[in-house]
Short mmCIF file of C-alpha atoms and ligand atoms in Angstrom, two decimals:
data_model
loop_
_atom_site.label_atom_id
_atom_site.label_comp_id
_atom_site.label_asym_id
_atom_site.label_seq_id
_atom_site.Cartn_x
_atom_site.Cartn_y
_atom_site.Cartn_z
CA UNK U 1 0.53 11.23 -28.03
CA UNK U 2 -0.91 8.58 -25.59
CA UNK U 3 1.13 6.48 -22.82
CA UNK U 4 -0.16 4.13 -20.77
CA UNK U 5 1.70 2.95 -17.49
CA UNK U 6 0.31 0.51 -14.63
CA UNK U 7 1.39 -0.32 -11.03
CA UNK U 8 0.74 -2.59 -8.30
CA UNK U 9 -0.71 -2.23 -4.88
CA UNK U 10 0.84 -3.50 -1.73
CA UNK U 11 0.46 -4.72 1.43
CA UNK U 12 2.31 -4.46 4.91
CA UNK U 13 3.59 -7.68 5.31
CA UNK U 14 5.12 -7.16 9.19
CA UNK U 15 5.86 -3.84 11.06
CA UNK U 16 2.97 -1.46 10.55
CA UNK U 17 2.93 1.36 13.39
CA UNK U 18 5.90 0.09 15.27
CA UNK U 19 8.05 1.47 12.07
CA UNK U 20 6.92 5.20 13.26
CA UNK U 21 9.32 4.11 15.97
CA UNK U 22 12.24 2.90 14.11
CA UNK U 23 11.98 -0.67 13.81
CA UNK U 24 11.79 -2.06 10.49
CA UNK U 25 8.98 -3.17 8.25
CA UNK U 26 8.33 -5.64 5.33
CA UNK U 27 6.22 -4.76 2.42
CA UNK U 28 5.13 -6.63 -0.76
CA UNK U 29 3.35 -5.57 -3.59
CA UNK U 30 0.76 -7.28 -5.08
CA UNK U 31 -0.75 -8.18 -8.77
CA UNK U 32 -3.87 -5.99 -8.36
CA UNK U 33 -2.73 -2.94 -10.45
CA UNK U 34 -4.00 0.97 -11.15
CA UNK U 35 -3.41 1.71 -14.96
CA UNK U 36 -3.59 5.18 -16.47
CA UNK U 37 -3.71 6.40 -19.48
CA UNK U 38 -2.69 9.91 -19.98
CA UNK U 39 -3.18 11.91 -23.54
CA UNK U 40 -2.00 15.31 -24.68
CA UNK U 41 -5.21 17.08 -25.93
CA UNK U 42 -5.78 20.51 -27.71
CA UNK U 43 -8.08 22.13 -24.96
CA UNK U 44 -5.77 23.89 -21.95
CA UNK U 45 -7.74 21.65 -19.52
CA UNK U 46 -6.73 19.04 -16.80
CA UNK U 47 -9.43 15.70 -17.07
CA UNK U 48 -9.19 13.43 -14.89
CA UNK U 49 -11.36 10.19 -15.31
CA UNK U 50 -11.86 7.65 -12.47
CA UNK U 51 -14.31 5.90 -10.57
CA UNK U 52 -14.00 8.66 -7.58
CA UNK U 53 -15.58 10.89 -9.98
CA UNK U 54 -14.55 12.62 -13.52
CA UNK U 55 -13.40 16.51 -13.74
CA UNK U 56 -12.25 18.82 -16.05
CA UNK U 57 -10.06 21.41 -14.04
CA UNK U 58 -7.97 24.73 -15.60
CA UNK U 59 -4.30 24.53 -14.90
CA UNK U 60 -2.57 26.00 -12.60
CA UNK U 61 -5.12 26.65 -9.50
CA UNK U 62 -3.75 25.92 -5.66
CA UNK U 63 -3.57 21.97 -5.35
CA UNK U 64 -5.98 22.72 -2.19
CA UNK U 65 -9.15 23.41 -4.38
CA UNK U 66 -8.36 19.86 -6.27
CA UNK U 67 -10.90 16.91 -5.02
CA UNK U 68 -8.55 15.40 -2.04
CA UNK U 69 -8.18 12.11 -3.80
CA UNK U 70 -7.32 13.23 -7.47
CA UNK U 71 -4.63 16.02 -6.53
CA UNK U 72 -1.57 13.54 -7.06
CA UNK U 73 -2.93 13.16 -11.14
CA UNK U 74 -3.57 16.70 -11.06
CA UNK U 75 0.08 18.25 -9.61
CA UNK U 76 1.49 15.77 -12.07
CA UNK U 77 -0.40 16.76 -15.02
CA UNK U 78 -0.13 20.44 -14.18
CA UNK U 79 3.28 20.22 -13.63
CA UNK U 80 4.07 18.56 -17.03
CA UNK U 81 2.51 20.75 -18.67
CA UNK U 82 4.27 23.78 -16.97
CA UNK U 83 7.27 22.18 -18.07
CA UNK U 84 6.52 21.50 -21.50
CA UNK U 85 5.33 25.02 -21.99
CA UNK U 86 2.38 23.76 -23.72
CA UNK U 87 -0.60 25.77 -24.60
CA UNK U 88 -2.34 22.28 -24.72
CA UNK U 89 -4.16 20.05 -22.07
CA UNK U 90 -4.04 16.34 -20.44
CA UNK U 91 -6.86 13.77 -20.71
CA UNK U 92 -6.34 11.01 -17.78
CA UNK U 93 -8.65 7.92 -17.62
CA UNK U 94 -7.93 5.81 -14.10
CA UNK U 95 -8.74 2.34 -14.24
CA UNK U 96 -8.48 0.41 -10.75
CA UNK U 97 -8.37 -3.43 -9.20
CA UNK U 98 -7.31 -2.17 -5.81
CA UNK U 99 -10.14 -1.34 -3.38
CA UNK U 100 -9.82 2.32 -2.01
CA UNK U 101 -8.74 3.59 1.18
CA UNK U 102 -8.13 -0.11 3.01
CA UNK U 103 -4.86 0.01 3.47
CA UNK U 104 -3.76 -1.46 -0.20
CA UNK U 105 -1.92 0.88 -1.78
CA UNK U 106 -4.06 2.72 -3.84
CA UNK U 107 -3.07 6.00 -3.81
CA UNK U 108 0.96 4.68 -4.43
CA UNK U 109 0.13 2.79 -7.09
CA UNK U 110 -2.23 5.83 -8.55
CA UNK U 111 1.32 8.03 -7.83
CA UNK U 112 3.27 5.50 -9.40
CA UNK U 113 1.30 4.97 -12.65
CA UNK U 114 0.50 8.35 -13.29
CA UNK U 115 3.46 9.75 -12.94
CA UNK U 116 4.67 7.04 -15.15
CA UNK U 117 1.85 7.59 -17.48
CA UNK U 118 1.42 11.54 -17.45
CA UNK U 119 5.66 12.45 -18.04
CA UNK U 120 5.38 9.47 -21.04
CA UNK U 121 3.23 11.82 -22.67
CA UNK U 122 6.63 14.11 -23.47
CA UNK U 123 9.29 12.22 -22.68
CA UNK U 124 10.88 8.27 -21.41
CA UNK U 125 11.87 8.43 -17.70
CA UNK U 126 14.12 5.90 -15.39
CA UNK U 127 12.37 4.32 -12.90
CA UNK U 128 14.35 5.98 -10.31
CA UNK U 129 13.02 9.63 -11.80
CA UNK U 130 9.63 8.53 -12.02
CA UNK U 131 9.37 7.17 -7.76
CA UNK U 132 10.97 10.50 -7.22
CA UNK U 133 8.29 12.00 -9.53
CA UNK U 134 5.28 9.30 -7.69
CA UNK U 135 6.41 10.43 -3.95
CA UNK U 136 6.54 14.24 -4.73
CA UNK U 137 2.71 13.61 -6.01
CA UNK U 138 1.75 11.71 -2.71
CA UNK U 139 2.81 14.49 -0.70
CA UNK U 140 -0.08 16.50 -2.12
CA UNK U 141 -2.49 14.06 -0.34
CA UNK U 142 0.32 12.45 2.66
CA UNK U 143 2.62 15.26 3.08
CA UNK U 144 4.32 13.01 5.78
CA UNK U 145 4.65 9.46 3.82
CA UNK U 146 7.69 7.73 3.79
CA UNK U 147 7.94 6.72 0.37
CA UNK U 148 7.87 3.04 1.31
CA UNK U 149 4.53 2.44 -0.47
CA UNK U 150 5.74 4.48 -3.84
CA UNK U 151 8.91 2.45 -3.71
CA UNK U 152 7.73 -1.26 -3.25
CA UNK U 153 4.70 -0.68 -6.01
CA UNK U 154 7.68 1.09 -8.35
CA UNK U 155 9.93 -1.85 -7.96
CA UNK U 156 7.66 -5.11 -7.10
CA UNK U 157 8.69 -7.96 -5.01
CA UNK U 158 9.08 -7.73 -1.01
CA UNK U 159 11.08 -4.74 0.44
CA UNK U 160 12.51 -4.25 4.41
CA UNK U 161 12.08 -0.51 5.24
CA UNK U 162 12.89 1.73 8.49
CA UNK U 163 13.53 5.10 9.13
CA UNK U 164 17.02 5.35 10.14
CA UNK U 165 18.58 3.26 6.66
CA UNK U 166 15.35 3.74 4.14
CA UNK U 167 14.57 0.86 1.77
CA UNK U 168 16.23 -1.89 0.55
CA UNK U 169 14.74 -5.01 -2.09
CA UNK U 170 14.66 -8.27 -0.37
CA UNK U 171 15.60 -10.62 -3.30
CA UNK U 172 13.37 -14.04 -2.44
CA UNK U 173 10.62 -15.01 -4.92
CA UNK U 174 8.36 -16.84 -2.96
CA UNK U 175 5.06 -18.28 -3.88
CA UNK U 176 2.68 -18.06 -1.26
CA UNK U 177 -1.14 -16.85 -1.96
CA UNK U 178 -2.30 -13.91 0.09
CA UNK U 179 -5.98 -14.01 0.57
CA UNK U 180 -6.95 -10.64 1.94
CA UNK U 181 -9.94 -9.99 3.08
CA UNK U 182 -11.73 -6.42 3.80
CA UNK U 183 -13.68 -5.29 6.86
CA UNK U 184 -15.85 -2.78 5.08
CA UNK U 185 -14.50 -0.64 8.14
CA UNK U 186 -13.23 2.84 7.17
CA UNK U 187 -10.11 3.81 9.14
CA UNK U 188 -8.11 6.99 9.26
CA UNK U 189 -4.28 5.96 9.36
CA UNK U 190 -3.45 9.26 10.86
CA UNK U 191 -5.99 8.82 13.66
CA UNK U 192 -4.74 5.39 14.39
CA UNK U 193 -1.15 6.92 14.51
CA UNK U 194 -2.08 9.22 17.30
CA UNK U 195 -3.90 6.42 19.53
CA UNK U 196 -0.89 4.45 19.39
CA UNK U 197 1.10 7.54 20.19
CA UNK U 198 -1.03 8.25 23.01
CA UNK U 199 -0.61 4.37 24.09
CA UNK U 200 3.33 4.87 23.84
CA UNK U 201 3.54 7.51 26.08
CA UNK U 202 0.89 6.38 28.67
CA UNK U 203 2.60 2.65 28.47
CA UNK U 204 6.22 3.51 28.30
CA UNK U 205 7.97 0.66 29.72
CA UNK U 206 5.52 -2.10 27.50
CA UNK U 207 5.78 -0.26 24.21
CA UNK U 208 9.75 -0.69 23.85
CA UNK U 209 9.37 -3.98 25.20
CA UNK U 210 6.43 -4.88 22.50
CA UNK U 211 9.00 -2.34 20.14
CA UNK U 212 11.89 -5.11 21.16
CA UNK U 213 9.77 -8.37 20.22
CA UNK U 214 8.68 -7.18 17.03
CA UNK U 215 12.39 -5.87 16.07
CA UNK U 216 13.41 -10.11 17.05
CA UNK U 217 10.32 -11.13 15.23
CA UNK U 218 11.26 -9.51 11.86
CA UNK U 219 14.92 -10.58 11.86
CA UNK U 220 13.57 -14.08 12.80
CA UNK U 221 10.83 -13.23 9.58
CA UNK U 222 13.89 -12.34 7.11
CA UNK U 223 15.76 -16.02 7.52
CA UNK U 224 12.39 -17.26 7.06
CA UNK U 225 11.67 -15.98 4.06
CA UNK U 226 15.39 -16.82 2.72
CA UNK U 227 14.48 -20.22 3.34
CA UNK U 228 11.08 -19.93 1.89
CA UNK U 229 9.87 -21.15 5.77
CA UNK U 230 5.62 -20.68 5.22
CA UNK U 231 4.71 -22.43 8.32
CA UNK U 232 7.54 -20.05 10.42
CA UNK U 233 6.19 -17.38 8.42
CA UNK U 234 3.24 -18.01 9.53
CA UNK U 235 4.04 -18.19 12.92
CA UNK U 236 5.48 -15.35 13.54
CA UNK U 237 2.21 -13.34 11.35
CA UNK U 238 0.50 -14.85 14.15
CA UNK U 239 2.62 -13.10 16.81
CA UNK U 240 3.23 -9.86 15.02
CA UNK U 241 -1.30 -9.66 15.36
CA UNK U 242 -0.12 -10.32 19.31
CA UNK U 243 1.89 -7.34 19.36
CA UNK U 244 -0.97 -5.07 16.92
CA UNK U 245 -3.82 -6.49 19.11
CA UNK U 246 -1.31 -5.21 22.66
CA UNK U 247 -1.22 -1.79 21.15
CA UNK U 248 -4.90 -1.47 20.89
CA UNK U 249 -5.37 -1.18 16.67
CA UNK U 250 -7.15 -4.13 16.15
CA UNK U 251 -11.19 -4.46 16.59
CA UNK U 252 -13.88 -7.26 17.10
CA UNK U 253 -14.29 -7.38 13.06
CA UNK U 254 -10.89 -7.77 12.06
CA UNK U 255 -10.24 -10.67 15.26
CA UNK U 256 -13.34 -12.69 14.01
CA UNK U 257 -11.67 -12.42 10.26
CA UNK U 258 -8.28 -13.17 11.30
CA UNK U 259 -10.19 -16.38 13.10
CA UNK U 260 -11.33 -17.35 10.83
CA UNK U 261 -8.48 -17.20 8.63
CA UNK U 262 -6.19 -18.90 11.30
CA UNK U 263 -8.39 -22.52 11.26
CA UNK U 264 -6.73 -23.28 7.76
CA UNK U 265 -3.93 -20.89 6.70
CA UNK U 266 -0.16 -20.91 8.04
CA UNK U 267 -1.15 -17.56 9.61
CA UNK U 268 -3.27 -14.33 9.32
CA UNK U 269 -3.20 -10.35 10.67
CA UNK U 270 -4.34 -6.93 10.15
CA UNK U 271 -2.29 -4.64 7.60
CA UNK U 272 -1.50 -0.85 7.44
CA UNK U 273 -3.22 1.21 10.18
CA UNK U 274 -5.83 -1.09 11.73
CA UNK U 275 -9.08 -0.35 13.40
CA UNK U 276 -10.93 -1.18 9.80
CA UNK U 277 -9.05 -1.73 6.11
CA UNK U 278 -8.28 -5.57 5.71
CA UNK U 279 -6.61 -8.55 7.00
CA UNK U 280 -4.54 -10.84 5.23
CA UNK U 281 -3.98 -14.49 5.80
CA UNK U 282 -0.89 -16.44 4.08
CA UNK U 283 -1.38 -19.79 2.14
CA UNK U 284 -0.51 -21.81 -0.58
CA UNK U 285 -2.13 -23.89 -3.29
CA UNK U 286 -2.73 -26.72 -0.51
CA UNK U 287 -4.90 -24.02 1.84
CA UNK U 288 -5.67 -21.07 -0.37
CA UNK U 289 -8.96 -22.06 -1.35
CA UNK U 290 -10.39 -23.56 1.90
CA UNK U 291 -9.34 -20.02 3.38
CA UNK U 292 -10.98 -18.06 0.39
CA UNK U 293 -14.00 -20.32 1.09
CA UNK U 294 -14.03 -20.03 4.81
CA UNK U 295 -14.03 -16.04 4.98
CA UNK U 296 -16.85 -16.27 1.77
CA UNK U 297 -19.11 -18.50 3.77
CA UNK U 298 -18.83 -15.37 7.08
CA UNK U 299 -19.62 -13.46 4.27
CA UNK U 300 -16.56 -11.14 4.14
CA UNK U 301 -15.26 -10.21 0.94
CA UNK U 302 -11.85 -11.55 0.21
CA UNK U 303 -9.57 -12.12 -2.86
CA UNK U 304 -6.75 -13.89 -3.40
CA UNK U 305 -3.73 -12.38 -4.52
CA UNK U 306 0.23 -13.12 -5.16
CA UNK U 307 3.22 -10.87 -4.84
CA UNK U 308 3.58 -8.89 -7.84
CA UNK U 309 8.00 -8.79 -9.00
CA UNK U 310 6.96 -6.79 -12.15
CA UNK U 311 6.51 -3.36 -10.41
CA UNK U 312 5.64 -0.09 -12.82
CA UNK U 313 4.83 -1.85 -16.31
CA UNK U 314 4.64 0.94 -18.99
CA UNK U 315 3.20 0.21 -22.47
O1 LIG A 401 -2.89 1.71 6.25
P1 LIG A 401 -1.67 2.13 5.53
O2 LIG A 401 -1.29 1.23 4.42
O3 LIG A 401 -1.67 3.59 5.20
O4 LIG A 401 -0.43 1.91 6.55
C1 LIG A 401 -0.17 2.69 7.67
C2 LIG A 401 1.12 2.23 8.26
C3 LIG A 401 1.44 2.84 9.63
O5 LIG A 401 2.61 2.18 10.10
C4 LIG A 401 0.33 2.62 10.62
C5 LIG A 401 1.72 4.33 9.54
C6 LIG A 401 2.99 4.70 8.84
O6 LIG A 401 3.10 5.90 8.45
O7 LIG A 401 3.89 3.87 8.67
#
């Protein structure tokens, strides 16, 4: 039996690192998806396929001797199986639009996908079973995430999330065209986390105030996008870099992008961790393409890409 299942990445729209400290954070996913296809096979192995690298595993061994990137297919697969009491195996095959490790959601929407894909081998799943099925995988690689990522590339569309009251779906539709653009910078999120931490406790006093602004600056964000307000949208993208760039996670790279960006979109900033990964700058069909062009002719590699309200797609 074969079942096929894809997902979409995501980007942090607003509130990246000030949501470790309770205030709340936006998140959209968009249409640049992970598909997997997962087959039953007659061999008691585990393959995994994927541009990272291919490997044919036994089941059951400790999830810590699994390639760091590929444990969320294998804990799925090898969990599946367990359950199914087969004597058989799992074929995977990963096939990717998302850039790795920049901040875009790969690894959710490889959680998402394959959990979606793998269980479909045996049996049909709710959505709701198969996020709980996506975060439980993600643990094996972020043992602290939140499940904010899992949820918005599950369910599509734009979601608020903070600590204290989880996620919710914010139910606007609008059309605006990201262009994100990478820094070819490699960042470690949990590195990032600490420096910020480290900020925090040597900067008490301007933290919670920067903490305040951004908690005004995302209610002021969420009539915005009820009124499908780009240009205040925009605006306040611009401030919310203010805030990233006060806090010390943004670099010389990612200000020359965002720049750039600025001199024809409504507005542009850094997303996820900072210090490297990507920035994105919103437009729509009257500035996409001048901003595409702009960050091409700096030569950074951009794309441009739309918020995706599908979510998990299985086929
Ligand atoms: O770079 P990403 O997509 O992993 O985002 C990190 C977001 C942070 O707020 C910096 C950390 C977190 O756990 O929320």
């Amino acid at each position: 039996m074969k079942s096929k299942a894809s997902a979409p990445g995501k980007i942090i729209l607003f509130g990246e690192h000030f949501v470790v400290y309770g205030i709340k954070a936006i998140l959209c996913a968009i249409n640049k998806r992970v598909t997997v296809l997962a087959e039953d096979i007659p061999e008691n192995k585990i393959i995994i396929k994927s541009r990272i690298k291919d490997l044919v595993l036994s089941p059951n061994i400790p999830i810590s001797q699994v390639d760091f990137q590929l444990r969320p297919f294998y804990y799925l697969a090898d969990k599946i199986i367990k359950e199914q009491n087969e004597k058989s195996g799992m074929q995977i095959t990963v096939d990717s639009e998302i850039p790795l490790g920049v901040g875009l959601g790969s690894s959710s929407a490889c959680c998402v996908a394959g959990a979606a894909a793998i269980s479909g081998v045996f049996t049909r799943n709710s959505r709701e079973e198969i996020l709980e099925m996506a975060i439980e995988a993600e643990k094996t690689i972020f043992p602290n995430t939140s499940g904010a990522d899992c949820t918005v590339c599950t369910h599509g569309g734009i979601i608020q999330y903070d600590k204290q009251n989880g996620h919710s779906k914010i139910d606007s539709k609008p059309k605006f065209h990201l262009i994100i653009a990478n820094s070819k910078i490699e960042h470690s999120t949990k590195e990032i986390v600490s420096k910020v931490k480290l900020f925090k406790e040597e900067n008490k006093e301007k933290f919670s105030n920067i903490c305040n602004e951004e908690n005004n600056l995302i209610e002021d964000v969420l009539i915005c996008l009820n009124n499908n307000d780009f240009g205040g949208i925009g605006k306040s993208i611009i401030k919310n870099q203010e805030y990233l760039e006060k806090i010390g996670v943004s670099n010389e790279k990612l200000r020359n992008m965002i720049e750039i960006a600025n001199q024809s979109s409504f507005g542009s900033k850094l997303t996820g961790a900072g210090g490297g990964g990507c920035i994105f700058a919103l437009t729509d069909e009257s500035n996409k393409e001048i901003t595409l062009q702009q960050l091409k002719e700096n030569n950074y590699e951009c794309f441009s890409a739309m918020i995706d309200f599908k979510g998990l797609d299985t086929f």
